[in-house]
Amino acid sequence: MKKMIRIYLCSILSLLSVLSAGAQTLATSSSPVSLTDNNGHIGMTLQPSSAAENDTIWTLTVGEEFSVTCGTLYCSSTFSGEIAVILVRDNALVAILSSQSLTYKSSMIGNTYFTCCLNDDIEVLDGDVIRLATTTDGSTYNIIRGSSTAVTAQIQAVNYTLPLYHINLPETISGATLRIGDTNLFSDKVVRGRNFIFYVEPDNDNMTVIVKANSETVAPSGYMYTLSYVLQDYDIDIRIYDLSTAVTFHKINVSESVRISDLLTQEEMDCTTYLVVTGEMKDEDFYTIRDCMPILQTLDLTQATAENNYVPEYALNYNVSISKLFLPQNIEGFGNDAFREMQQLTSIILPETLCHFGLNQFYGCPKLTTVWVKWNPFDHGETLGFTIPPCAFRSTSYETDGVLIVPTGCVEAYRNAANWGNFATIREPYPIDELVYATDEVTAEKPAQVTTENGAIVVKPTGSEPVQIMVYNLNGRALYQATFQEETRISLPRGFYIVSVNRKCEKIIIP
């Protein structure tokens, strides 16, 4: 019934388009909008709404929905009008299959999506093609052409062989359930330029799932894994680990001849959530961390040195798991895109030796709200904070809720510095900052469990050694301090507090 209604609506929409298109024509001149291969896009893609597993030949059929995507579109000037998917025969416009409004201001737009349908008054013939076109008046349409022969700018409407890539998933996995996404056209292949979705749900909360596609880690959204814009065959490797028995903390020492990949097995890297590195790091160590540690949350490099005193370009870009990052203390600068689009990074401390930024350092880090810069311009005969490019913190919230912590006496030096001065808040360090943002030597386990119960903070040491407890309010004022071995209750009014146990901090709320 739903399919009949949908076909009926599609027929009405297409019929209206054709009835109103009596004077619609295809211009001889091309559209000012072009279809490019920017960002690796291939141009137009087409996918039927449904297909049998072995049905790889498609023909445009009356009343049947299909989708078209296009990307990337580019216009060198301002354009305002409509973009349409059209049926073309012998360089004449036969039918409008879908359209939407389009406004350009000398920019690029990627992956525009159309739901298309053909009404029952149109006969499809051999040689008919599906194309994109633009119009500014609703009557004259200009064909959108590809910027090169590598860009797909038209698709045949009869006996079109779907360009497919194979997705080789394991037949069975132990410790989790594998399910194919409902929106996939096929269970083991995908149309070129489209997404393939599958789900891996572990049997219990102690399990972690690592998914590799052609040896590259695929980051999940919940239990969902997406192979985006597929342009090749994929072999999928799914590994399941029980974190209740795995070692998740590692402290390792690298040297001139010993790399991180020499010291940790694949399973150890897959299961590491907290890593401390000491010694002489090479650029390849950063790339090992980026590519081979998919669930790493805390990375402490304060006891390591970086090669050439620089963090290399693309060092940790697009990482989706690291929330706490502590840099080597000898670094003087960053290569381009070193931390671009780190999805979980919340704060960063820039050592006092660091005074050079490449491009896009923290571009697109959505959770980054606190930057602590320790370079003091007055110690170097300067009066302003060191120069950073405009793109350093672009696509973050630093202008609305970002906090920049600067050396004592340097607030105005950074407030008046280009781009630094755009931070919403610029201030000197509070006493509590060292506890909240800095790092200390760590152990594999927390020294105590901190919870709340009946209007009190409850601190329960996990070992036999005494622990030092300090409680602060959010303004950094110390409210409680003690050292003890037994479980302790600290009664306080309702609100947020920072609890330090052996200088390891966490925020907690008494409801």
Coordinates of C-alpha atoms in Angstrom, one line a residue:
M1 CA 0.0 0.0 0.0
K2 CA 2.8 2.4 1.0
K3 CA 4.6 1.7 -2.3
M4 CA 1.4 2.3 -4.3
I5 CA 0.9 5.7 -2.6
R6 CA 4.6 6.6 -3.2
I7 CA 4.3 5.7 -6.9
Y8 CA 1.1 7.7 -7.2
L9 CA 2.7 10.8 -5.6
C10 CA 5.8 10.4 -7.9
S11 CA 3.5 10.2 -10.9
I12 CA 1.7 13.4 -9.9
L13 CA 4.9 15.3 -9.3
S14 CA 6.5 14.2 -12.6
L15 CA 3.2 14.9 -14.5
L16 CA 3.0 18.4 -13.1
S17 CA 6.6 19.0 -14.1
V18 CA 5.9 17.8 -17.7
L19 CA 2.5 19.6 -18.0
S20 CA 4.2 22.9 -16.9
A21 CA 7.1 22.2 -19.3
G22 CA 5.3 22.9 -22.5
A23 CA 7.7 25.7 -23.2
Q24 CA 10.7 24.2 -21.4
T25 CA 13.7 23.8 -23.6
L26 CA 17.3 22.8 -23.4
A27 CA 19.6 25.6 -24.2
T28 CA 22.7 25.2 -26.4
S29 CA 24.9 26.9 -23.9
S30 CA 26.2 25.1 -20.8
S31 CA 25.3 25.9 -17.2
P32 CA 27.6 28.2 -15.2
V33 CA 27.6 25.4 -12.7
S34 CA 30.0 22.5 -13.4
L35 CA 30.4 19.0 -12.0
T36 CA 34.0 18.5 -10.7
D37 CA 36.2 15.8 -9.2
N38 CA 37.1 18.0 -6.2
N39 CA 37.6 16.0 -3.0
G40 CA 37.7 12.7 -4.9
H41 CA 34.1 12.9 -6.2
I42 CA 33.3 11.1 -9.4
G43 CA 30.3 13.2 -10.5
M44 CA 26.8 11.6 -10.8
T45 CA 25.8 8.4 -9.2
L46 CA 22.5 6.6 -9.6
Q47 CA 20.9 4.0 -7.3
P48 CA 17.5 2.2 -7.7
S49 CA 15.2 2.2 -4.6
S50 CA 15.3 -1.6 -4.6
A51 CA 17.0 -4.5 -6.5
A52 CA 17.4 -8.3 -6.2
E53 CA 20.8 -9.5 -5.2
N54 CA 21.8 -10.4 -8.7
D55 CA 19.9 -7.6 -10.5
T56 CA 22.7 -5.4 -11.7
I57 CA 21.1 -4.0 -14.9
W58 CA 18.8 -1.0 -14.4
T59 CA 16.3 0.7 -16.8
L60 CA 14.3 3.8 -16.0
T61 CA 10.8 2.5 -15.3
V62 CA 7.5 4.4 -14.9
G63 CA 6.5 5.2 -11.3
E64 CA 9.6 3.7 -9.8
E65 CA 11.7 5.8 -7.5
F66 CA 15.5 6.1 -7.8
S67 CA 18.1 8.5 -6.4
V68 CA 20.8 10.6 -8.0
T69 CA 23.7 12.2 -6.2
C70 CA 26.1 14.7 -7.6
G71 CA 29.3 16.2 -6.2
T72 CA 31.2 18.4 -6.2
L73 CA 29.3 21.2 -7.9
Y74 CA 31.2 24.4 -8.6
C75 CA 30.2 27.9 -9.8
S76 CA 32.8 30.7 -10.3
S77 CA 30.1 33.4 -10.0
T78 CA 26.9 34.0 -8.2
F79 CA 24.0 31.7 -9.2
S80 CA 20.4 31.6 -8.0
G81 CA 17.8 29.3 -9.5
E82 CA 17.1 25.5 -9.6
I83 CA 19.1 22.4 -10.3
A84 CA 17.2 19.5 -11.9
V85 CA 17.7 15.9 -12.8
I86 CA 16.3 15.6 -16.4
L87 CA 15.7 13.0 -19.1
V88 CA 17.4 14.0 -22.4
R89 CA 16.8 12.6 -25.8
D90 CA 18.8 13.7 -28.9
N91 CA 19.8 16.9 -27.0
A92 CA 16.1 17.7 -26.2
L93 CA 14.5 17.9 -22.7
V94 CA 12.0 15.0 -22.4
A95 CA 11.1 15.2 -18.7
I96 CA 12.1 16.7 -15.4
L97 CA 12.6 13.9 -12.9
S98 CA 13.5 16.0 -9.8
S99 CA 14.5 19.5 -8.9
Q100 CA 15.5 21.7 -6.0
S101 CA 16.5 25.3 -5.4
L102 CA 20.1 26.3 -5.7
T103 CA 22.0 29.4 -4.6
Y104 CA 25.8 29.8 -5.2
K105 CA 28.2 32.5 -4.2
S106 CA 31.5 31.5 -5.9
S107 CA 31.7 28.2 -3.9
M108 CA 31.6 24.5 -4.0
I109 CA 28.8 22.2 -2.7
G110 CA 29.2 18.5 -2.5
N111 CA 26.9 15.5 -2.6
T112 CA 23.6 17.0 -3.5
Y113 CA 20.9 14.3 -3.3
F114 CA 17.8 13.9 -5.4
T115 CA 14.8 11.5 -5.2
C116 CA 13.6 11.0 -8.7
C117 CA 10.6 9.5 -10.5
L118 CA 9.2 9.2 -14.0
N119 CA 5.5 9.7 -14.7
D120 CA 3.4 7.2 -16.8
D121 CA 3.0 9.5 -19.9
I122 CA 6.7 9.2 -20.9
E123 CA 8.2 6.4 -22.9
V124 CA 11.9 5.7 -22.4
L125 CA 13.9 4.8 -25.5
D126 CA 17.4 3.5 -26.2
G127 CA 19.8 6.4 -26.2
D128 CA 18.0 8.4 -23.6
V129 CA 20.2 9.7 -20.9
I130 CA 19.8 11.2 -17.4
R131 CA 21.6 14.5 -16.8
L132 CA 21.8 17.5 -14.5
A133 CA 20.8 21.0 -15.6
T134 CA 20.1 24.4 -14.1
T135 CA 17.5 27.0 -14.8
T136 CA 17.0 30.6 -13.6
D137 CA 13.5 31.1 -15.1
G138 CA 11.9 27.6 -15.0
S139 CA 11.7 27.4 -18.8
T140 CA 15.2 27.3 -20.2
Y141 CA 17.6 24.6 -18.9
N142 CA 21.4 24.6 -19.2
I143 CA 23.2 21.3 -19.1
I144 CA 25.7 20.9 -16.3
R145 CA 28.9 19.5 -17.7
G146 CA 31.8 17.6 -16.2
S147 CA 35.1 19.4 -15.6
S148 CA 37.0 16.5 -17.0
T149 CA 36.4 13.1 -18.8
A150 CA 36.9 11.4 -15.4
V151 CA 33.7 13.0 -14.1
T152 CA 30.4 11.1 -14.7
A153 CA 28.1 13.8 -16.2
Q154 CA 25.4 11.6 -17.7
I155 CA 23.9 8.1 -17.1
Q156 CA 22.1 6.0 -19.7
A157 CA 18.4 5.5 -18.9
V158 CA 18.1 2.0 -20.6
N159 CA 20.1 -1.1 -19.6
Y160 CA 22.4 0.8 -17.4
T161 CA 25.0 -1.6 -15.8
L162 CA 25.3 -0.5 -12.1
P163 CA 29.0 0.1 -11.3
L164 CA 29.5 -2.1 -8.2
Y165 CA 32.2 -2.8 -5.7
H166 CA 32.2 -5.9 -3.5
I167 CA 32.2 -5.7 0.3
N168 CA 33.6 -8.9 1.8
L169 CA 32.3 -9.3 5.3
P170 CA 33.2 -12.2 7.6
E171 CA 30.5 -15.0 7.5
T172 CA 30.5 -15.3 11.3
I173 CA 32.0 -13.4 14.2
S174 CA 32.3 -14.6 17.9
G175 CA 31.3 -12.2 20.6
A176 CA 29.0 -9.9 18.6
T177 CA 26.1 -9.8 16.1
L178 CA 26.6 -8.6 12.6
R179 CA 23.7 -7.0 10.7
I180 CA 23.5 -5.3 7.3
G181 CA 22.0 -1.8 7.1
D182 CA 18.4 -1.6 5.8
T183 CA 19.3 1.2 3.4
N184 CA 21.8 -0.9 1.5
L185 CA 20.8 -2.0 -2.0
F186 CA 22.7 -5.2 -1.7
S187 CA 24.1 -7.3 1.2
D188 CA 27.6 -7.7 -0.2
K189 CA 28.2 -4.9 -2.7
V190 CA 27.5 -1.2 -3.2
V191 CA 27.0 1.2 -6.1
R192 CA 30.1 3.2 -6.9
G193 CA 30.2 6.5 -5.0
R194 CA 27.5 5.4 -2.5
N195 CA 27.7 4.4 1.2
F196 CA 27.6 0.9 2.6
I197 CA 26.3 0.5 6.2
F198 CA 26.5 -2.4 8.6
Y199 CA 26.1 -2.9 12.4
V200 CA 28.2 -4.8 14.9
E201 CA 26.7 -5.2 18.3
P202 CA 28.9 -6.8 21.0
D203 CA 27.4 -9.4 23.2
N204 CA 28.0 -7.5 26.4
D205 CA 29.3 -4.1 27.6
N206 CA 32.8 -5.4 28.4
M207 CA 33.4 -6.2 24.7
T208 CA 35.0 -3.7 22.3
V209 CA 34.7 -4.0 18.6
I210 CA 37.5 -3.0 16.1
V211 CA 36.6 -2.9 12.5
K212 CA 39.1 -2.6 9.7
A213 CA 38.3 -2.0 6.0
N214 CA 41.4 -2.8 3.9
S215 CA 43.5 -2.4 7.0
E216 CA 42.1 1.1 7.8
T217 CA 40.1 1.6 11.0
V218 CA 36.4 2.4 10.6
A219 CA 35.1 4.6 13.4
P220 CA 31.6 3.7 14.6
S221 CA 28.6 5.8 15.4
G222 CA 27.1 3.7 18.2
Y223 CA 27.0 0.2 16.7
M224 CA 26.8 1.5 13.1
Y225 CA 29.8 1.4 10.7
T226 CA 29.7 3.3 7.4
L227 CA 31.9 2.9 4.4
S228 CA 31.5 6.3 2.8
Y229 CA 31.6 7.1 -0.9
V230 CA 32.9 3.7 -1.9
L231 CA 35.3 3.7 -4.8
Q232 CA 37.0 0.3 -4.3
D233 CA 36.4 -3.3 -3.1
Y234 CA 36.7 -3.8 0.6
D235 CA 37.8 -6.7 2.8
I236 CA 36.3 -6.2 6.3
D237 CA 38.1 -7.5 9.3
I238 CA 36.2 -7.5 12.6
R239 CA 38.0 -8.1 15.9
I240 CA 36.2 -8.5 19.3
Y241 CA 38.1 -8.0 22.6
D242 CA 37.0 -8.4 26.2
L243 CA 38.3 -5.3 27.9
S244 CA 37.6 -6.8 31.4
T245 CA 40.7 -9.0 30.8
A246 CA 42.7 -7.0 28.4
V247 CA 45.5 -4.6 29.4
T248 CA 44.4 -1.1 28.4
F249 CA 47.3 0.9 29.9
H250 CA 50.8 0.9 28.6
K251 CA 53.9 2.9 29.3
I252 CA 56.6 2.3 26.7
N253 CA 60.1 3.7 25.9
V254 CA 61.1 4.4 22.3
S255 CA 64.6 5.1 21.1
E256 CA 66.6 5.9 17.9
S257 CA 66.1 2.3 16.7
V258 CA 62.9 1.1 18.6
R259 CA 59.5 2.2 17.5
I260 CA 56.0 1.9 19.1
S261 CA 55.1 -0.8 16.6
D262 CA 58.1 -2.8 17.8
L263 CA 56.9 -2.7 21.4
L264 CA 53.2 -3.4 21.2
T265 CA 51.3 -6.2 19.5
Q266 CA 48.3 -5.6 17.3
E267 CA 46.0 -6.7 20.1
E268 CA 47.7 -4.5 22.6
M269 CA 47.3 -1.5 20.3
D270 CA 43.7 -2.4 19.6
C271 CA 42.9 -2.4 23.3
T272 CA 45.0 0.5 24.6
T273 CA 43.0 3.4 26.1
Y274 CA 45.8 5.1 28.0
L275 CA 49.3 5.4 26.6
V276 CA 52.5 7.0 28.0
V277 CA 55.4 7.3 25.7
T278 CA 59.0 8.2 26.8
G279 CA 62.2 8.5 24.9
E280 CA 62.9 9.7 21.3
M281 CA 59.8 9.7 19.1
K282 CA 60.0 9.5 15.3
D283 CA 57.3 10.8 12.9
E284 CA 56.2 7.3 12.2
D285 CA 55.3 6.8 15.9
F286 CA 52.6 9.5 15.6
Y287 CA 51.2 7.8 12.6
T288 CA 51.2 4.4 14.4
I289 CA 49.2 6.0 17.2
R290 CA 46.8 7.6 14.7
D291 CA 46.2 4.6 12.6
C292 CA 46.6 1.6 14.9
M293 CA 45.0 2.6 18.3
P294 CA 41.3 3.0 17.6
I295 CA 40.1 3.3 21.2
L296 CA 43.0 5.4 22.7
Q297 CA 41.6 8.1 25.0
T298 CA 44.6 9.5 26.8
L299 CA 48.0 10.1 25.2
D300 CA 50.8 11.4 27.4
L301 CA 54.0 12.4 25.6
T302 CA 55.4 14.7 28.2
Q303 CA 58.4 12.4 28.9
A304 CA 59.2 12.0 25.1
T305 CA 60.9 14.2 22.6
A306 CA 59.7 14.8 19.0
E307 CA 61.9 14.3 15.9
N308 CA 63.4 17.7 14.9
N309 CA 61.4 19.3 17.7
Y310 CA 58.3 19.3 15.6
V311 CA 55.0 17.4 15.6
P312 CA 54.7 16.2 12.0
E313 CA 52.0 17.2 9.6
Y314 CA 48.8 15.0 9.8
A315 CA 50.2 13.6 13.1
L316 CA 46.8 12.8 14.7
N317 CA 44.3 14.3 12.2
Y318 CA 40.8 12.9 12.1
N319 CA 41.3 10.9 15.3
V320 CA 37.9 10.1 16.8
S321 CA 38.9 8.7 20.3
I322 CA 41.6 10.8 22.0
S323 CA 40.2 13.3 24.5
K324 CA 43.3 14.1 26.5
L325 CA 46.6 14.8 24.7
F326 CA 49.8 15.9 26.4
L327 CA 52.5 17.0 24.1
P328 CA 56.3 16.5 24.2
Q329 CA 58.0 19.3 26.1
N330 CA 60.7 20.0 23.5
I331 CA 58.5 20.9 20.6
E332 CA 58.9 24.2 18.8
G333 CA 56.1 23.8 16.2
F334 CA 53.5 21.8 14.4
G335 CA 53.3 20.6 10.8
N336 CA 50.1 21.4 8.8
D337 CA 46.9 19.7 9.9
A338 CA 48.6 18.0 12.8
F339 CA 45.5 17.8 15.0
R340 CA 42.8 18.7 12.4
E341 CA 39.3 17.4 13.2
M342 CA 40.2 15.4 16.3
Q343 CA 36.6 14.7 17.3
Q344 CA 37.0 14.2 21.1
L345 CA 39.8 16.5 22.0
T346 CA 38.7 18.9 24.8
S347 CA 41.8 20.7 25.9
I348 CA 45.5 21.2 24.9
I349 CA 48.6 22.6 26.7
L350 CA 51.1 24.2 24.3
P351 CA 54.6 24.0 25.9
E352 CA 56.6 27.1 26.5
T353 CA 59.0 26.2 23.7
L354 CA 56.3 26.1 21.1
C355 CA 55.9 29.2 18.9
H356 CA 55.2 28.0 15.3
F357 CA 51.9 26.9 13.9
G358 CA 51.3 25.3 10.5
L359 CA 47.9 25.5 8.8
N360 CA 44.7 24.1 10.2
Q361 CA 46.2 23.0 13.5
F362 CA 43.0 22.5 15.4
Y363 CA 40.6 23.1 12.5
G364 CA 37.2 21.4 13.1
C365 CA 37.9 20.0 16.7
P366 CA 34.3 20.3 17.9
K367 CA 34.9 19.7 21.6
L368 CA 38.0 21.8 22.0
T369 CA 37.2 24.6 24.5
T370 CA 40.4 25.2 26.5
V371 CA 43.9 26.0 25.1
W372 CA 46.7 26.7 27.6
V373 CA 49.6 28.5 25.8
K374 CA 52.8 28.8 27.9
W375 CA 55.0 30.8 25.5
N376 CA 55.8 34.1 27.1
P377 CA 56.4 36.8 24.5
F378 CA 58.2 39.1 27.0
D379 CA 60.8 36.4 27.7
H380 CA 61.7 36.5 24.0
G381 CA 61.8 40.3 23.5
E382 CA 58.3 40.3 21.9
T383 CA 55.1 42.2 22.9
L384 CA 52.5 40.0 21.3
G385 CA 51.6 36.3 21.3
F386 CA 53.3 34.3 18.5
T387 CA 51.8 34.4 15.1
I388 CA 49.1 31.8 14.2
P389 CA 47.2 31.6 10.9
P390 CA 43.4 32.5 10.8
C391 CA 42.6 28.8 10.2
A392 CA 44.3 27.6 13.4
F393 CA 41.0 27.2 15.4
R394 CA 38.5 27.6 12.6
S395 CA 35.3 25.5 12.8
T396 CA 35.6 25.3 16.6
S397 CA 33.6 27.3 19.2
Y398 CA 36.6 29.2 20.4
E399 CA 35.0 32.6 19.6
T400 CA 31.9 31.9 21.6
D401 CA 33.0 29.7 24.5
G402 CA 36.8 29.1 24.1
V403 CA 39.1 29.7 27.0
L404 CA 42.7 30.7 26.4
I405 CA 45.0 30.4 29.4
V406 CA 48.2 32.5 29.0
P407 CA 51.3 33.2 31.1
T408 CA 50.9 35.6 34.0
G409 CA 51.1 39.2 32.8
C410 CA 50.4 38.2 29.2
V411 CA 46.6 38.7 28.8
E412 CA 46.9 41.9 26.8
A413 CA 49.8 40.5 24.8
Y414 CA 47.5 37.7 23.5
R415 CA 44.3 39.7 23.4
N416 CA 46.0 42.1 21.0
A417 CA 47.6 39.3 18.9
A418 CA 45.9 38.4 15.6
N419 CA 43.6 35.4 15.9
W420 CA 44.6 34.7 19.6
G421 CA 42.5 37.7 20.5
N422 CA 39.4 36.1 19.1
F423 CA 39.1 33.7 22.0
A424 CA 35.9 34.3 24.1
T425 CA 37.9 34.3 27.4
I426 CA 41.6 35.1 27.8
R427 CA 42.9 34.7 31.4
E428 CA 45.9 33.9 33.5
P429 CA 46.2 30.5 35.1
Y430 CA 44.2 29.6 38.2
P431 CA 45.8 27.5 40.9
I432 CA 43.5 24.6 40.1
D433 CA 44.4 24.6 36.4
E434 CA 47.5 22.5 37.0
L435 CA 45.3 19.8 38.5
V436 CA 42.6 20.0 35.9
Y437 CA 44.6 20.2 32.7
A438 CA 48.1 18.9 33.5
T439 CA 49.3 15.3 33.7
D440 CA 51.3 13.3 36.2
E441 CA 52.9 9.9 36.2
V442 CA 50.0 7.5 35.9
T443 CA 49.2 3.9 36.9
A444 CA 47.0 1.4 35.3
E445 CA 44.3 1.8 37.9
K446 CA 42.7 4.8 39.6
P447 CA 43.9 5.3 43.2
A448 CA 40.3 5.6 44.4
Q449 CA 36.7 5.3 43.3
V450 CA 34.8 8.6 43.6
T451 CA 31.0 8.6 43.7
T452 CA 28.2 10.6 45.4
E453 CA 25.6 9.3 47.9
N454 CA 23.0 11.1 50.0
G455 CA 24.5 14.6 49.6
A456 CA 28.1 13.5 50.1
I457 CA 31.2 12.7 48.0
V458 CA 32.3 9.2 48.7
V459 CA 36.0 8.3 48.2
K460 CA 37.0 4.7 48.4
P461 CA 40.8 3.9 47.9
T462 CA 41.3 1.0 45.5
G463 CA 44.6 -0.1 47.1
S464 CA 46.3 -0.4 50.5
E465 CA 48.3 2.8 50.2
P466 CA 47.1 6.2 51.7
V467 CA 45.6 8.6 49.1
Q468 CA 45.6 12.4 49.2
I469 CA 42.2 13.9 48.6
M470 CA 41.5 17.6 47.7
V471 CA 38.1 19.0 46.8
Y472 CA 37.7 22.3 44.9
N473 CA 34.7 24.4 43.8
L474 CA 34.6 25.4 40.1
N475 CA 36.3 28.7 40.9
G476 CA 39.4 26.8 42.1
R477 CA 38.9 27.4 45.9
A478 CA 40.1 24.5 48.0
L479 CA 37.2 23.2 50.2
Y480 CA 38.7 20.0 51.7
Q481 CA 42.1 18.3 52.0
A482 CA 43.0 15.1 53.8
T483 CA 45.1 11.9 53.5
F484 CA 43.6 8.5 54.5
Q485 CA 43.4 4.8 53.7
E486 CA 39.7 4.0 54.4
E487 CA 36.5 4.9 52.6
T488 CA 35.6 8.5 53.4
R489 CA 32.5 10.6 53.1
I490 CA 32.7 14.4 52.5
S491 CA 29.4 16.2 53.0
L492 CA 29.0 19.3 50.9
P493 CA 26.1 21.4 49.5
R494 CA 24.5 20.5 46.1
G495 CA 26.6 21.5 43.1
F496 CA 29.6 20.7 40.9
Y497 CA 33.0 20.0 42.4
I498 CA 36.5 18.9 41.3
V499 CA 37.9 16.0 43.2
S500 CA 41.7 15.4 43.2
V501 CA 42.9 12.0 44.3
N502 CA 46.8 11.9 44.3
R503 CA 46.6 14.8 41.8
K504 CA 44.3 13.0 39.4
C505 CA 41.2 15.1 38.9
E506 CA 37.6 14.5 37.9
K507 CA 34.5 16.6 38.0
I508 CA 31.6 15.4 40.0
I509 CA 28.1 16.6 40.9
I510 CA 26.2 16.3 44.2
P511 CA 22.5 16.3 43.1

